[in-house]
mmCIF file of C-alpha atoms in Angstrom:
data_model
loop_
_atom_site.group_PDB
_atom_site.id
_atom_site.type_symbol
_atom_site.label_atom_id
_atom_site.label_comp_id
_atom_site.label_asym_id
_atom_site.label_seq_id
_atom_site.Cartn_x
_atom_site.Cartn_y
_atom_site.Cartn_z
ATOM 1 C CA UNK A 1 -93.744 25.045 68.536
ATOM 2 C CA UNK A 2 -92.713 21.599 67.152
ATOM 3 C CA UNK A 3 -90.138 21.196 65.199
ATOM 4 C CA UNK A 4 -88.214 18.512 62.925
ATOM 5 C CA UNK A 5 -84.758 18.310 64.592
ATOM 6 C CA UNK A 6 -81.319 17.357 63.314
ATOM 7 C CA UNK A 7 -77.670 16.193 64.750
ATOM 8 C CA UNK A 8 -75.190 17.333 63.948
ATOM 9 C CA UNK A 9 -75.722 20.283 62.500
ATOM 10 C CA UNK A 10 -72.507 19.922 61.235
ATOM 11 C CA UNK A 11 -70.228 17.846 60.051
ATOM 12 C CA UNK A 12 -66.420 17.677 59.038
ATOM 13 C CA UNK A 13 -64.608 13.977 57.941
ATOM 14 C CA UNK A 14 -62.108 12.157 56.361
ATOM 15 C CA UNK A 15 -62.691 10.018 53.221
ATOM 16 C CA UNK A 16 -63.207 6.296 54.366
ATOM 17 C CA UNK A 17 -64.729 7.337 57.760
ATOM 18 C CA UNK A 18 -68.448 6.256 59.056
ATOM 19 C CA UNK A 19 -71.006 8.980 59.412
ATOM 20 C CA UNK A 20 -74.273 9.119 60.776
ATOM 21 C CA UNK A 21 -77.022 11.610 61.073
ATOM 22 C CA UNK A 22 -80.020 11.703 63.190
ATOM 23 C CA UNK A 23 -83.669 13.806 62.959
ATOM 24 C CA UNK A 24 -86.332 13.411 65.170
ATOM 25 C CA UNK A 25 -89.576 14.167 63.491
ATOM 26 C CA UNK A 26 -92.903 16.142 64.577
ATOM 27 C CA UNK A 27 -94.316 13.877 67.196
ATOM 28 C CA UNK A 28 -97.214 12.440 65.398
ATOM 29 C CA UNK A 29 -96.124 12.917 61.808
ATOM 30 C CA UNK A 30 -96.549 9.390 60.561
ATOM 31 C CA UNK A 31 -93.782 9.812 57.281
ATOM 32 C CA UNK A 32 -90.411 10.717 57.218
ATOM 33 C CA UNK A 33 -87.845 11.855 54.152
ATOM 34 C CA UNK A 34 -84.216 11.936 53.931
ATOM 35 C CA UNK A 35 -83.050 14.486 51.181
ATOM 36 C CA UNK A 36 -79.660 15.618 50.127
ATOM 37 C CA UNK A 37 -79.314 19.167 48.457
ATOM 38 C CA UNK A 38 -76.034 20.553 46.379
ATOM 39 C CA UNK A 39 -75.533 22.850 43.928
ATOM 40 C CA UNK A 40 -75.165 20.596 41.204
ATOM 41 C CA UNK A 41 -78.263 18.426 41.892
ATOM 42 C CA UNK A 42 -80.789 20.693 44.093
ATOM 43 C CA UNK A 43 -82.520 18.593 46.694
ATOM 44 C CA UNK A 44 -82.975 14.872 45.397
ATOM 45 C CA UNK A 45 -84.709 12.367 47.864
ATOM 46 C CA UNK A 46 -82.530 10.096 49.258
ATOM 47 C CA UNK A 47 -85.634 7.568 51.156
ATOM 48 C CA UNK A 48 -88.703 7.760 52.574
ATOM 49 C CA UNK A 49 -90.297 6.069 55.733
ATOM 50 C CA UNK A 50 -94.166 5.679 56.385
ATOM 51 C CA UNK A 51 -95.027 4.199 59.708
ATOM 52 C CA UNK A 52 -91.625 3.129 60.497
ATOM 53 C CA UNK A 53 -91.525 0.888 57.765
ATOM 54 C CA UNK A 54 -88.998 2.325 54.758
ATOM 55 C CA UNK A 55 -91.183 2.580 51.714
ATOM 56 C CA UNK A 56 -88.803 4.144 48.918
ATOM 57 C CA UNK A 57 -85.141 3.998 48.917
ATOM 58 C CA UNK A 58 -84.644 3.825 45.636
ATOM 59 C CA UNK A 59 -82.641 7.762 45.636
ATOM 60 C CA UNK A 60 -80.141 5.813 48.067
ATOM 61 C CA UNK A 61 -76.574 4.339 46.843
ATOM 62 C CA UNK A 62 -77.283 1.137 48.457
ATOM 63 C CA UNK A 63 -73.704 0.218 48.695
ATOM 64 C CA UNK A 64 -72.982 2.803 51.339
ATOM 65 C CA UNK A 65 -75.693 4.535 52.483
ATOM 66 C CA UNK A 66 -78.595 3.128 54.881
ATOM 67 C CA UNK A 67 -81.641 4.470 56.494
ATOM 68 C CA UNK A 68 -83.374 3.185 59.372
ATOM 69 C CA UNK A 69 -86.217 4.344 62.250
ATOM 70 C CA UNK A 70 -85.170 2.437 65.212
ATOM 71 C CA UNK A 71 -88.359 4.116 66.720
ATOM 72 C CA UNK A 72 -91.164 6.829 65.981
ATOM 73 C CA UNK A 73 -89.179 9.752 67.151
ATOM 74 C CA UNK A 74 -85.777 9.306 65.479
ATOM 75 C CA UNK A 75 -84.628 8.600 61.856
ATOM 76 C CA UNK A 76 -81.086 7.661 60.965
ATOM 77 C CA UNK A 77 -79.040 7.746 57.968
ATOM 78 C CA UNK A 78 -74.918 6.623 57.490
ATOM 79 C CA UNK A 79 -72.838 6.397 55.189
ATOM 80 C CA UNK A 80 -70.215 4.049 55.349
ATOM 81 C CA UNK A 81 -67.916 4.662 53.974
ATOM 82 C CA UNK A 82 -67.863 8.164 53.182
ATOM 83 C CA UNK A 83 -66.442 9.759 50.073
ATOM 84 C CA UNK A 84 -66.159 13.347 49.339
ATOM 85 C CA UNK A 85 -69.163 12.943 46.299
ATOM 86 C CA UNK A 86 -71.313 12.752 49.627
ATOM 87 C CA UNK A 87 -70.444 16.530 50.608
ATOM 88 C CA UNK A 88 -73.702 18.227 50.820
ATOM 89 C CA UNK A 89 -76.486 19.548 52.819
ATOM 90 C CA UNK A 90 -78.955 16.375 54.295
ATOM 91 C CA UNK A 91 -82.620 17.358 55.247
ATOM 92 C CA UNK A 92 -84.874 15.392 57.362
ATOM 93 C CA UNK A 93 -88.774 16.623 56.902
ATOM 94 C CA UNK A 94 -91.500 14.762 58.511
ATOM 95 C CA UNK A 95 -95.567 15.273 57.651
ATOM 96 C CA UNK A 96 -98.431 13.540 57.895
ATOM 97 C CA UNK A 97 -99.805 11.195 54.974
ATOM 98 C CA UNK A 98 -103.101 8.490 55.705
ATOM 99 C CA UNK A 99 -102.918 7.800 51.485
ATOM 100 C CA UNK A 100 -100.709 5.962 49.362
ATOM 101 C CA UNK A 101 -97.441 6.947 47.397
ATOM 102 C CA UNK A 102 -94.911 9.865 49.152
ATOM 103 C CA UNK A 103 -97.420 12.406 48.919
ATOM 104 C CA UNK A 104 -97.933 14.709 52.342
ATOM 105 C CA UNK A 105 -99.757 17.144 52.649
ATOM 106 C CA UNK A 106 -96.761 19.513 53.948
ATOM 107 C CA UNK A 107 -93.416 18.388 54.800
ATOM 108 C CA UNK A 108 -91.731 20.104 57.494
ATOM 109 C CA UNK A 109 -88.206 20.090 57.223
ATOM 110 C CA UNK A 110 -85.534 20.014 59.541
ATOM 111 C CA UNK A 111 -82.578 22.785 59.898
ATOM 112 C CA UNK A 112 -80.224 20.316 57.880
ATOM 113 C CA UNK A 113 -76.280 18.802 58.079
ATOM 114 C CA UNK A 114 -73.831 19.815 56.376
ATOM 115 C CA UNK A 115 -71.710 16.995 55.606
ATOM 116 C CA UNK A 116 -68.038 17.802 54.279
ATOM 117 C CA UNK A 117 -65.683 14.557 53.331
ATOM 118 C CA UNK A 118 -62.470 15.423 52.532
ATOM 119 C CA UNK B 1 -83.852 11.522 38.229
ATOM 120 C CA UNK B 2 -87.148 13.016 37.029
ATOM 121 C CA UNK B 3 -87.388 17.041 38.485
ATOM 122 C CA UNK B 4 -90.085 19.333 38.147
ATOM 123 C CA UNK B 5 -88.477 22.559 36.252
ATOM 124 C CA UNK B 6 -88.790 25.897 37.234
ATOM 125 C CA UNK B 7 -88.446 29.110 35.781
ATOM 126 C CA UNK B 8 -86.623 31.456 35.743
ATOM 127 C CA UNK B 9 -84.070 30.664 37.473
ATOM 128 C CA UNK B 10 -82.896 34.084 38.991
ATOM 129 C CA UNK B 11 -85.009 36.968 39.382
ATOM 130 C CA UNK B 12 -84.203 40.183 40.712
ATOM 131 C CA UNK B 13 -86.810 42.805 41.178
ATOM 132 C CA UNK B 14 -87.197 46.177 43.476
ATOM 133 C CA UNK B 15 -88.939 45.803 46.615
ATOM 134 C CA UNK B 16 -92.545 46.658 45.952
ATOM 135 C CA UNK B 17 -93.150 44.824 42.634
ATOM 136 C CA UNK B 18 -94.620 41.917 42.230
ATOM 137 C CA UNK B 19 -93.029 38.114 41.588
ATOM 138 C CA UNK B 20 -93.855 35.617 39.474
ATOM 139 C CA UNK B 21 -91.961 32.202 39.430
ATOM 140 C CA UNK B 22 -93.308 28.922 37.308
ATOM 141 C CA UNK B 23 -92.889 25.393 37.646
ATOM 142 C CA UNK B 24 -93.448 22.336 35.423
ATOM 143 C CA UNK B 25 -94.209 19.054 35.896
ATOM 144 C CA UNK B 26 -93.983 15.864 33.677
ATOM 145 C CA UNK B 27 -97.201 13.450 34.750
ATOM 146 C CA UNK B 28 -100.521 13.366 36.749
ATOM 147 C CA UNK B 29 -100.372 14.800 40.322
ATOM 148 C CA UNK B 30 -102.425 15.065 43.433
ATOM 149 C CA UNK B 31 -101.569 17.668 44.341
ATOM 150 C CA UNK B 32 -98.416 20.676 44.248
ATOM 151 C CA UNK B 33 -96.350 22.572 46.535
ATOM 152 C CA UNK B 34 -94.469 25.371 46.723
ATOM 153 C CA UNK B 35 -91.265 26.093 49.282
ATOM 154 C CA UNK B 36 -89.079 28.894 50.743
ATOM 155 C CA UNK B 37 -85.244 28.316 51.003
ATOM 156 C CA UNK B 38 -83.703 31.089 53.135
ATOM 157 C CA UNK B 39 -79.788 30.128 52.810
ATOM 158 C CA UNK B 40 -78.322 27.814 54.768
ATOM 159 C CA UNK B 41 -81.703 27.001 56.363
ATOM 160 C CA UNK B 42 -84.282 24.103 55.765
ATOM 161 C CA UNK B 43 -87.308 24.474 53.766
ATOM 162 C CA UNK B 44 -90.480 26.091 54.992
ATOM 163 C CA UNK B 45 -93.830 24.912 53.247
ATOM 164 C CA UNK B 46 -95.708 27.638 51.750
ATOM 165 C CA UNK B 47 -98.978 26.583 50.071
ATOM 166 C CA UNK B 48 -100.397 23.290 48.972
ATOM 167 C CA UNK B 49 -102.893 23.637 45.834
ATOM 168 C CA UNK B 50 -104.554 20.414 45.136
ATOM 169 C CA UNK B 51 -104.978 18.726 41.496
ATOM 170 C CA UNK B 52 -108.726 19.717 41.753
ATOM 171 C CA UNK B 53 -108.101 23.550 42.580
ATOM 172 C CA UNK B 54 -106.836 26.211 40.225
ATOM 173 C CA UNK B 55 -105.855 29.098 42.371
ATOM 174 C CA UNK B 56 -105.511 29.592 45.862
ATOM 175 C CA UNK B 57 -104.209 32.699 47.956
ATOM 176 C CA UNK B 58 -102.373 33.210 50.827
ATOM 177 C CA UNK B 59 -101.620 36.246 52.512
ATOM 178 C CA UNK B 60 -99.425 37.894 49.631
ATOM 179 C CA UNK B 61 -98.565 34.860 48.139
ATOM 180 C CA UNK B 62 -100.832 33.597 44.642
ATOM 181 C CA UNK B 63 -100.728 30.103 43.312
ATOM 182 C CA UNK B 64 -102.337 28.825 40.160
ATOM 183 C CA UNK B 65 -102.306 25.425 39.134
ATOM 184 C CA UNK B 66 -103.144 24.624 35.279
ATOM 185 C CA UNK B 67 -103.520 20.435 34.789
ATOM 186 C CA UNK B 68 -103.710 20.833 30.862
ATOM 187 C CA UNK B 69 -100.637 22.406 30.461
ATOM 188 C CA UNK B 70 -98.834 20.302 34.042
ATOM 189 C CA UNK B 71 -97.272 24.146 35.309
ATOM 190 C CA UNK B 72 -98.179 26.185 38.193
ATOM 191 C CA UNK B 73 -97.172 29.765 39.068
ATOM 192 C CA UNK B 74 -96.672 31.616 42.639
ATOM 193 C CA UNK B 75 -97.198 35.396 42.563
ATOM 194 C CA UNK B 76 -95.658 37.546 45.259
ATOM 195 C CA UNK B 77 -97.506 40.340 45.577
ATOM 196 C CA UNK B 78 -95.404 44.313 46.680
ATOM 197 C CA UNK B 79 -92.747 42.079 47.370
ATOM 198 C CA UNK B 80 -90.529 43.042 50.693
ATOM 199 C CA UNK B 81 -86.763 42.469 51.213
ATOM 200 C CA UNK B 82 -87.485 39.689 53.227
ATOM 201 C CA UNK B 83 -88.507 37.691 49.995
ATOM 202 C CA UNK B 84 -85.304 37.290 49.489
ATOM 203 C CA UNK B 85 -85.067 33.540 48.994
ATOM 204 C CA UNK B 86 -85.211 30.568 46.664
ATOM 205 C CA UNK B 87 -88.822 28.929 45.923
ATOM 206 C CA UNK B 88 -89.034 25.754 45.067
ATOM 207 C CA UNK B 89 -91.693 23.831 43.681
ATOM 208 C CA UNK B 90 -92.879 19.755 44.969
ATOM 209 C CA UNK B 91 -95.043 17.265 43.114
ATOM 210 C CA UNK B 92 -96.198 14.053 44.101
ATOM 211 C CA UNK B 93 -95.745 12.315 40.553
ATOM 212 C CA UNK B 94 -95.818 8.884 40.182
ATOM 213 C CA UNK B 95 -95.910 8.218 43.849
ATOM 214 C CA UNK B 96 -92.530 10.077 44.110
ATOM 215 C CA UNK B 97 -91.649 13.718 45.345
ATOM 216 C CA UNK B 98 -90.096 15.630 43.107
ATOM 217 C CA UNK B 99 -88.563 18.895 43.824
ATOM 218 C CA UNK B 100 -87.581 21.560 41.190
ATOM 219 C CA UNK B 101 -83.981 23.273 41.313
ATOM 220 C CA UNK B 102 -85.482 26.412 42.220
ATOM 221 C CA UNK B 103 -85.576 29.806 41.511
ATOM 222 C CA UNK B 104 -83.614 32.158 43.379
ATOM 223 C CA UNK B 105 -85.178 35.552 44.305
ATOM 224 C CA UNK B 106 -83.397 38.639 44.865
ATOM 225 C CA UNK B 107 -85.225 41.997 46.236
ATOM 226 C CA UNK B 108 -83.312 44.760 45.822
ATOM 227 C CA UNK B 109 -83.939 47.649 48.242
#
């Protein structure tokens, strides 16, 4: 049964401090999206890769966050530094996409971190 | 940034009835999807209805897609207490995906 994985699962910081997450997509799945959910702003997308290559970052504050696919089966994103603003949930999803734009034809989405800065 | 509405927000209904949730969108699409939220979990895809369809089915789940009017609805049919989640709605406009903010659906027993 494959599934999109995510580490950590959780995670607790201090203001100012370096984090990074990590998702390994569906081996195969050619595109992969970073999303952030909270309350306030439901789930926006952060960036978007497509072949390894990052196609959209454009959700991203570029001063402190970065997203990168050192190779097909893992996706990273960090902030650096962190602020407490960047409390929330972070998906990964992965899916398969042979057109154009972001669009998939399902995303499959990863359990999630939950980032707390305090 | 640019979010596909749904509506309502909250719905609570008895176990048994039926469900109906409604999203909007804001240009042309290719095609629309619809999610489950359980809390604290990820999203699981539900059903993908394409710009050229207007209704598909799955199991007890309903989707129509109007183009004219840019909405789509999901029907739950004799809804079940595992229902209980939030449904969200994804377009592909403009080369972007947008997700809605949800609506949050509560089966009581």
């Amino acid at each position: 049964d494959a599934r999109v994985t995510q580490t950590p699962r959780d995670k607790v910081t201090e203001m100012g401090q370096e984090v990074t997450m990590r998702c390994q997509p569906i081996l195969g799945h050619n595109t992969v999206f970073w999303y952030r959910q909270t309350m306030m702003q439901g789930l926006e997308l952060l960036a978007y890769f497509r072949n390894r290559a990052p196609l959209d970052d454009s959700g991203m504050p570029k001063d402190r966050f970065s997203a990168e696919m050192p190779d097909a089966t893992l996706a990273t994103l960090k902030i650096q530094p962190s602020e407490p603003r960047d409390s929330a949930v972070y998906f990964c999803a992965s899916g398969s996409s042979f057109t154009a734009g972001a669009g998939t034809d399902t995303q499959y989405f990863g359990p999630g971190t939950r980032l707390t800065v305090l | 940034s640019q979010q596909g509405e749904e509506d309502p927000q909250a719905l609570s209904i008895q176990e048994g009835e039926n469900a109906t949730m409604n999203c909007s969108y804001k240009t042309s699409i290719n095609n629309l999807q619809w999610y489950r939220q359980n809390s604290g979990r990820g999203l699981v895809h539900l059903i993908l209805i394409r710009s050229n369809e207007r209704e598909k089915h799955s199991g007890r789940l309903r989707v129509t897609l109007d183009t004219s009017k840019k909405s789509s609805s999901l029907l739950i049919t004799a809804s079940r207490a595992a229902d209980t989640a939030s449904y969200f709605c994804a377009t592909d406009e403009d080369d972007k995906i947008i997700f809605g903010k949800g609506t949050r659906l509560h089966i009581l027993p």
